[in-house]
CSV table of C-alpha atoms and ligand atoms in Angstrom, one decimal:
chain,number,residue,atom,x,y,z
A,1,MET,CA,0.0,0.0,0.0
A,2,LEU,CA,2.9,2.4,0.7
A,3,GLN,CA,4.2,2.2,-2.8
A,4,GLN,CA,3.5,5.7,-4.3
A,5,THR,CA,1.2,6.4,-1.3
A,6,GLN,CA,1.8,8.3,1.9
A,7,VAL,CA,1.4,6.6,5.3
A,8,GLY,CA,-1.5,8.8,6.4
A,9,THR,CA,-3.5,7.9,3.3
A,10,ALA,CA,-2.8,4.2,3.5
A,11,LEU,CA,-3.3,3.7,7.2
A,12,PRO,CA,-7.1,3.5,7.3
A,13,TYR,CA,-7.1,1.2,4.3
A,14,PHE,CA,-4.4,-1.0,5.9
A,15,ARG,CA,-6.4,-1.4,9.2
A,16,GLU,CA,-9.6,-2.2,7.3
A,17,PHE,CA,-7.8,-4.6,5.0
A,18,LEU,CA,-6.3,-6.5,8.0
A,19,LYS,CA,-9.8,-6.8,9.5
A,20,THR,CA,-11.2,-8.2,6.3
A,21,TYR,CA,-8.3,-10.5,5.5
A,22,PRO,CA,-6.8,-11.3,8.9
A,23,THR,CA,-4.8,-14.3,7.6
A,24,LEU,CA,-2.8,-15.1,4.5
A,25,GLU,CA,-5.3,-17.9,3.8
A,26,SER,CA,-8.3,-15.5,3.9
A,27,LEU,CA,-6.5,-13.3,1.4
A,28,ALA,CA,-5.5,-16.1,-0.8
A,29,ARG,CA,-9.1,-17.5,-0.9
A,30,ALA,CA,-10.8,-14.1,-1.6
A,31,GLN,CA,-12.2,-13.2,-5.0
A,32,GLU,CA,-10.3,-10.5,-7.0
A,33,ASN,CA,-13.5,-8.4,-7.0
A,34,GLN,CA,-13.6,-8.3,-3.2
A,35,ILE,CA,-9.9,-7.3,-3.0
A,36,LEU,CA,-10.4,-4.5,-5.6
A,37,SER,CA,-13.4,-3.3,-3.5
A,38,SER,CA,-11.3,-3.2,-0.4
A,39,TRP,CA,-8.6,-1.3,-2.3
A,40,SER,CA,-11.0,1.1,-4.0
A,41,GLY,CA,-9.8,4.7,-3.5
A,42,LEU,CA,-6.1,3.8,-3.0
A,43,GLY,CA,-5.3,3.6,-6.7
A,44,TYR,CA,-2.5,1.7,-8.4
A,45,TYR,CA,-4.6,-1.4,-8.5
A,46,SER,CA,-1.9,-3.7,-9.9
A,47,ARG,CA,-0.6,-3.7,-6.3
A,48,ALA,CA,-3.8,-5.3,-5.1
A,49,ARG,CA,-3.8,-7.9,-7.9
A,50,ASN,CA,-0.2,-8.7,-7.3
A,51,LEU,CA,-0.7,-9.0,-3.5
A,52,HIS,CA,-3.6,-11.3,-4.1
A,53,ARG,CA,-1.8,-13.6,-6.5
A,54,ALA,CA,1.4,-13.6,-4.3
A,55,ALA,CA,-0.8,-14.7,-1.3
A,56,GLN,CA,-2.2,-17.5,-3.4
A,57,ILE,CA,1.3,-18.7,-4.4
A,58,VAL,CA,2.7,-18.4,-0.9
A,59,PHE,CA,-0.3,-20.4,0.4
A,60,GLU,CA,-0.2,-23.0,-2.3
A,61,ARG,CA,3.5,-23.5,-2.9
A,62,HIS,CA,5.3,-22.3,0.3
A,63,GLY,CA,3.0,-23.8,3.0
A,64,GLY,CA,1.7,-20.3,3.9
A,65,GLU,CA,5.1,-18.9,4.9
A,66,PHE,CA,6.8,-16.2,2.9
A,67,PRO,CA,10.0,-17.7,1.3
A,68,ARG,CA,13.3,-16.9,2.9
A,69,ASP,CA,15.2,-17.5,-0.3
A,70,TYR,CA,15.8,-14.3,-2.3
A,71,ARG,CA,15.2,-15.9,-5.7
A,72,GLU,CA,12.0,-17.5,-4.6
A,73,ALA,CA,10.8,-14.2,-3.1
A,74,ARG,CA,11.6,-12.4,-6.4
A,75,GLN,CA,9.4,-14.8,-8.3
A,76,LEU,CA,6.3,-13.7,-6.5
A,77,PRO,CA,4.1,-11.1,-8.3
A,78,GLY,CA,4.8,-7.6,-7.2
A,79,ILE,CA,8.0,-8.5,-5.3
A,80,GLY,CA,10.9,-6.6,-6.9
A,81,ARG,CA,14.4,-6.1,-5.8
A,82,TYR,CA,13.5,-3.4,-3.2
A,83,THR,CA,10.5,-5.2,-1.7
A,84,ALA,CA,12.3,-8.6,-1.5
A,85,GLY,CA,15.3,-6.8,0.2
A,86,ALA,CA,13.0,-5.0,2.7
A,87,ILE,CA,11.0,-8.1,3.6
A,88,LEU,CA,13.9,-10.5,3.9
A,89,SER,CA,16.2,-8.2,5.8
A,90,ILE,CA,13.6,-6.9,8.2
A,91,ALA,CA,11.7,-10.1,8.7
A,92,TYR,CA,14.5,-12.7,8.5
A,93,GLY,CA,17.7,-10.7,9.0
A,94,GLU,CA,19.0,-11.6,5.5
A,95,PRO,CA,22.0,-9.2,4.6
A,96,LEU,CA,20.3,-7.6,1.6
A,97,PRO,CA,20.3,-4.0,0.6
A,98,ILE,CA,17.2,-1.8,-0.2
A,99,LEU,CA,17.2,1.2,-2.4
A,100,ASP,CA,14.1,3.4,-2.7
A,101,GLY,CA,13.8,7.1,-3.6
A,102,ASN,CA,14.6,8.3,-0.1
A,103,ILE,CA,17.8,6.2,0.2
A,104,ARG,CA,18.9,7.2,-3.4
A,105,ARG,CA,18.6,10.9,-2.4
A,106,LEU,CA,20.4,10.3,0.9
A,107,PHE,CA,23.4,8.6,-0.9
A,108,ALA,CA,23.5,11.0,-3.7
A,109,ARG,CA,24.1,13.7,-1.1
A,110,TYR,CA,26.2,11.7,1.3
A,111,LEU,CA,28.6,10.6,-1.5
A,112,LYS,CA,28.1,13.8,-3.5
A,113,ILE,CA,27.1,12.0,-6.6
A,114,GLU,CA,26.7,14.8,-9.2
A,115,GLN,CA,25.6,12.7,-12.2
A,116,ASP,CA,22.0,12.1,-12.9
A,117,LEU,CA,21.0,9.0,-11.0
A,118,GLY,CA,19.4,7.3,-13.9
A,119,ARG,CA,19.4,3.6,-14.5
A,120,THR,CA,23.2,3.2,-14.6
A,121,GLY,CA,23.9,5.4,-11.6
A,122,THR,CA,21.3,3.5,-9.6
A,123,GLU,CA,22.9,0.1,-10.6
A,124,GLU,CA,26.2,1.4,-9.2
A,125,LEU,CA,24.4,2.3,-5.9
A,126,TRP,CA,22.9,-1.1,-5.7
A,127,LYS,CA,26.4,-2.7,-6.1
A,128,LEU,CA,27.8,-0.4,-3.4
A,129,LEU,CA,25.0,-1.1,-1.0
A,130,THR,CA,25.2,-4.8,-1.6
A,131,GLU,CA,28.9,-4.7,-0.5
A,132,LEU,CA,28.1,-2.5,2.4
A,133,VAL,CA,25.4,-4.8,3.9
A,134,ARG,CA,27.8,-7.7,3.8
A,135,GLU,CA,30.1,-6.0,6.3
A,136,PRO,CA,29.7,-8.0,9.5
A,137,SER,CA,29.0,-4.9,11.6
A,138,VAL,CA,26.1,-4.0,9.3
A,139,ALA,CA,24.9,-7.5,8.5
A,140,LYS,CA,24.4,-8.3,12.2
A,141,ASP,CA,21.6,-5.7,12.5
A,142,ILE,CA,20.6,-5.5,8.9
A,143,GLY,CA,16.9,-4.9,9.6
A,144,ASP,CA,17.6,-1.9,11.8
A,145,PHE,CA,20.3,-0.6,9.4
A,146,ASN,CA,17.9,-0.7,6.4
A,147,GLN,CA,15.1,0.9,8.4
A,148,ALA,CA,17.4,3.6,9.7
A,149,LEU,CA,18.4,4.5,6.1
A,150,MET,CA,14.8,4.8,5.1
A,151,GLU,CA,14.0,6.9,8.2
A,152,ILE,CA,16.9,9.3,7.7
A,153,GLY,CA,16.1,9.6,4.0
A,154,SER,CA,12.4,10.4,4.6
A,155,LEU,CA,12.6,12.4,7.9
A,156,VAL,CA,16.0,14.1,7.9
A,157,CYS,CA,17.5,14.2,4.4
A,158,THR,CA,14.3,15.5,3.0
A,159,PRO,CA,13.9,16.6,-0.7
A,160,ARG,CA,13.7,20.2,0.4
A,161,ASN,CA,15.4,21.8,3.4
A,162,PRO,CA,17.4,18.7,4.6
A,163,GLN,CA,17.9,18.8,8.3
A,164,CYS,CA,21.7,18.6,8.3
A,165,HIS,CA,22.0,20.1,11.8
A,166,CYS,CA,20.5,17.0,13.4
A,167,CYS,CA,21.6,14.4,10.8
A,168,PRO,CA,23.7,11.5,12.3
A,169,LEU,CA,25.7,11.4,9.0
A,170,ALA,CA,26.5,15.1,9.0
A,171,GLU,CA,30.2,14.7,10.0
A,172,SER,CA,31.1,12.7,7.0
A,173,CYS,CA,28.5,13.9,4.4
A,174,ARG,CA,30.3,15.3,1.3
A,175,ALA,CA,27.3,17.3,0.0
A,176,ARG,CA,27.0,19.1,3.4
A,177,LYS,CA,30.7,19.8,3.5
A,178,GLU,CA,30.6,21.5,0.1
A,179,GLY,CA,27.2,23.2,0.7
A,180,MET,CA,25.6,21.1,-2.1
A,181,GLN,CA,22.8,19.5,-0.1
A,182,GLU,CA,20.1,21.7,-1.7
A,183,VAL,CA,21.2,21.0,-5.3
A,184,LEU,CA,21.7,17.2,-5.1
A,185,PRO,CA,20.4,14.9,-6.4
A,186,ARG,CA,20.2,16.1,-9.9
A,187,VAL,CA,16.6,15.4,-11.0
A,188,ARG,CA,15.5,14.2,-14.4
A,189,LYS,CA,12.7,16.0,-16.1
A,190,GLN,CA,9.4,14.5,-15.0
A,191,ARG,CA,7.2,12.9,-17.6
A,192,SER,CA,4.7,15.5,-18.6
A,193,SER,CA,1.1,15.0,-17.7
A,194,GLN,CA,-1.4,14.0,-20.4
A,195,GLU,CA,-5.0,15.1,-20.4
A,196,PHE,CA,-7.9,12.9,-21.5
A,197,HIS,CA,-11.6,13.6,-21.7
A,198,TYR,CA,-14.5,11.1,-21.4
A,199,THR,CA,-18.2,11.4,-21.5
A,200,VAL,CA,-20.0,9.0,-19.2
A,201,ALA,CA,-23.7,8.0,-19.1
A,202,LEU,CA,-25.5,7.9,-15.8
A,203,ILE,CA,-28.5,5.6,-16.2
A,204,SER,CA,-30.3,4.9,-12.9
A,205,ARG,CA,-33.0,2.5,-11.9
A,206,GLY,CA,-34.0,3.1,-8.3
A,207,GLU,CA,-30.7,2.9,-6.3
A,208,GLU,CA,-29.0,1.0,-9.1
A,209,TYR,CA,-27.0,2.2,-12.1
A,210,LEU,CA,-26.2,0.6,-15.4
A,211,LEU,CA,-22.5,-0.4,-15.2
A,212,LYS,CA,-20.0,-2.0,-17.5
A,213,GLN,CA,-16.8,-3.8,-16.5
A,214,ASN,CA,-13.6,-2.3,-17.9
A,215,SER,CA,-11.8,-5.2,-19.5
A,216,GLN,CA,-9.7,-3.3,-22.0
A,217,GLU,CA,-7.5,-0.5,-20.7
A,218,THR,CA,-4.6,-1.2,-18.4
A,219,PHE,CA,-5.8,1.5,-16.1
A,220,LEU,CA,-9.0,0.8,-14.2
A,221,ARG,CA,-9.1,-2.8,-15.6
A,222,GLY,CA,-11.5,-5.0,-13.7
A,223,PHE,CA,-13.5,-2.0,-12.3
A,224,TRP,CA,-17.1,-1.3,-13.0
A,225,GLU,CA,-17.8,2.0,-14.6
A,226,PHE,CA,-20.6,4.0,-16.1
A,227,PRO,CA,-20.7,3.4,-19.8
A,228,ARG,CA,-18.2,5.9,-21.3
A,229,VAL,CA,-17.0,7.2,-24.6
A,230,GLY,CA,-13.8,9.1,-25.4
A,231,GLY,CA,-14.0,12.9,-25.8
A,232,GLN,CA,-15.9,15.9,-24.5
A,233,PRO,CA,-19.7,16.2,-24.8
A,234,THR,CA,-20.9,16.9,-28.3
A,235,PRO,CA,-24.5,17.4,-29.7
A,236,HIS,CA,-24.1,13.9,-31.2
A,237,ILE,CA,-23.2,12.1,-28.0
A,238,ALA,CA,-26.3,9.9,-28.0
A,239,GLU,CA,-25.2,8.6,-31.4
A,240,THR,CA,-21.7,7.9,-30.2
A,241,PHE,CA,-23.1,5.8,-27.3
A,242,ARG,CA,-25.2,3.9,-29.8
A,243,LYS,CA,-22.1,3.1,-31.9
A,244,VAL,CA,-19.7,2.3,-29.0
A,245,HIS,CA,-22.0,0.5,-26.6
A,246,ASP,CA,-25.2,-0.3,-28.5
A,247,LEU,CA,-27.1,1.9,-26.0
A,248,ASP,CA,-30.2,3.9,-27.0
A,249,LEU,CA,-30.1,7.0,-24.9
A,250,LYS,CA,-31.7,10.4,-24.5
A,251,VAL,CA,-29.6,13.0,-22.7
A,252,ASN,CA,-31.7,14.9,-20.1
A,253,GLY,CA,-28.9,17.1,-18.6
A,254,TRP,CA,-25.4,17.2,-17.3
A,255,ALA,CA,-23.8,16.8,-13.9
A,256,ALA,CA,-20.6,18.6,-12.8
A,257,PRO,CA,-17.4,17.2,-14.4
A,258,VAL,CA,-14.9,15.5,-12.2
A,259,THR,CA,-11.1,15.0,-12.7
A,260,HIS,CA,-9.1,12.0,-11.6
A,261,GLN,CA,-5.3,11.6,-11.8
A,262,ILE,CA,-3.7,8.2,-12.6
A,263,THR,CA,0.1,8.5,-12.7
A,264,PHE,CA,0.8,10.9,-15.5
A,265,ARG,CA,-2.8,10.8,-16.9
A,266,LYS,CA,-5.3,13.5,-16.0
A,267,LEU,CA,-8.7,12.1,-16.7
A,268,ASN,CA,-11.7,14.5,-17.1
A,269,PHE,CA,-15.1,12.9,-16.8
A,270,HIS,CA,-18.3,14.6,-18.1
A,271,PRO,CA,-21.3,12.9,-16.7
A,272,ALA,CA,-24.5,13.0,-18.8
A,273,LEU,CA,-27.8,12.3,-17.0
A,274,VAL,CA,-29.6,10.1,-19.5
A,275,ALA,CA,-32.7,7.9,-19.9
A,276,LEU,CA,-32.6,4.6,-21.7
A,277,GLN,CA,-35.0,4.4,-24.6
A,278,SER,CA,-34.8,0.7,-25.0
A,279,PRO,CA,-33.3,-2.2,-22.9
A,280,ALA,CA,-29.5,-2.3,-22.6
A,281,PRO,CA,-27.7,-5.3,-24.2
A,282,GLU,CA,-27.3,-8.0,-21.5
A,283,GLU,CA,-23.7,-8.9,-22.3
A,284,HIS,CA,-21.1,-6.9,-20.4
A,285,PHE,CA,-23.6,-4.7,-18.6
A,286,THR,CA,-25.2,-5.0,-15.2
A,287,TRP,CA,-27.6,-3.1,-13.0
A,288,ALA,CA,-26.0,-2.7,-9.6
A,289,LYS,CA,-25.4,-0.4,-6.6
A,290,PRO,CA,-21.9,0.9,-7.4
A,291,GLY,CA,-19.4,-0.2,-4.8
A,292,GLU,CA,-21.1,-3.3,-3.8
A,293,ASN,CA,-18.6,-6.1,-3.1
A,294,ASP,CA,-19.0,-7.8,-6.5
A,295,TYR,CA,-18.8,-4.5,-8.3
A,296,PRO,CA,-15.6,-2.6,-7.4
A,297,ILE,CA,-15.6,1.0,-8.6
A,298,SER,CA,-12.9,3.6,-9.0
A,299,SER,CA,-12.9,6.7,-6.8
A,300,TYR,CA,-13.8,8.8,-9.9
A,301,VAL,CA,-17.2,7.0,-10.0
A,302,ARG,CA,-17.7,7.7,-6.3
A,303,LYS,CA,-16.9,11.4,-6.9
A,304,ILE,CA,-19.5,11.6,-9.7
A,305,LEU,CA,-22.1,9.9,-7.4
A,306,ARG,CA,-21.3,12.3,-4.6
A,307,ASN,CA,-21.9,15.3,-6.9
A,308,VAL,CA,-25.1,13.8,-8.3
A,309,GLU,CA,-26.6,12.7,-5.0
A,310,SER,CA,-25.7,15.7,-2.9
B,1,SF4,S1,24.1,15.9,6.3
B,1,SF4,FE1,22.4,16.8,5.3
B,1,SF4,S2,22.7,16.3,3.1
B,1,SF4,FE2,24.0,15.0,4.3
B,1,SF4,S3,22.9,13.1,4.6
B,1,SF4,FE3,22.5,14.4,6.4
B,1,SF4,S4,20.7,15.6,5.9
B,1,SF4,FE4,21.4,14.7,4.0
């Protein structure tokens, strides 16, 4: 949950998740729909799918115990070099390094690395850390060592205004010595944000809405959404819905648009309040209360409903 997400945001989800899936077995046996529902609002849903699949593999192939072996751990979905190192060093005391954004920044400053820490620079850091954690004095408390690096990186050697005056590494930090702590690390240009527009059709029947499962796009895959078409509203929108979804609609009005950010994509949704003129095709569609366990929804659907129902 903490990948790309702050602790404060993840904490209530984490607590609720543990209540719903208190054991590895309960997680392994759950349906993907239920997991996505529990995750709904946290975003980056591949994390939830990977966690689910990893729990199933650990349950089926490893007797319910997370593997101690690095190569076996790396074969689990969603377990990369960093996560395997973090779990195995903290849980089992294996002398493995970890390198996340905080630690990369910390070392870029501590060692005064001036080159852009792209892929090659990061590889060199991994090598250096791998040697460092094999030192007996580090290896004997590897879990504490790795956690200390993460904490110093996130709380002391912060992206802006690093707290050098209270940093335990200040004496030997090269960036601090040369007054370069504010300019390092050199940052690559961020991928620019892309903007997308969609028109969605809100078709209600009592408390239920007509929903369609997203089985196409990589983002929001598996979620239930209002039928949507690409682009901003046009006078011919009913015709577009007929072509794309085989739905016969009459537009009665519009609700306030909502925006939703997924990584570099800024998604703008324009909700049309519509009436069905003839029954919806049965395949792919369902009438449901959005958010019910079997029908996980993205938080953008929730935002639209809040606007419509308030
Ligand atoms: S002394 Fe300053 S720049 Fe160096 S590691 Fe500590 S907080 Fe970061």
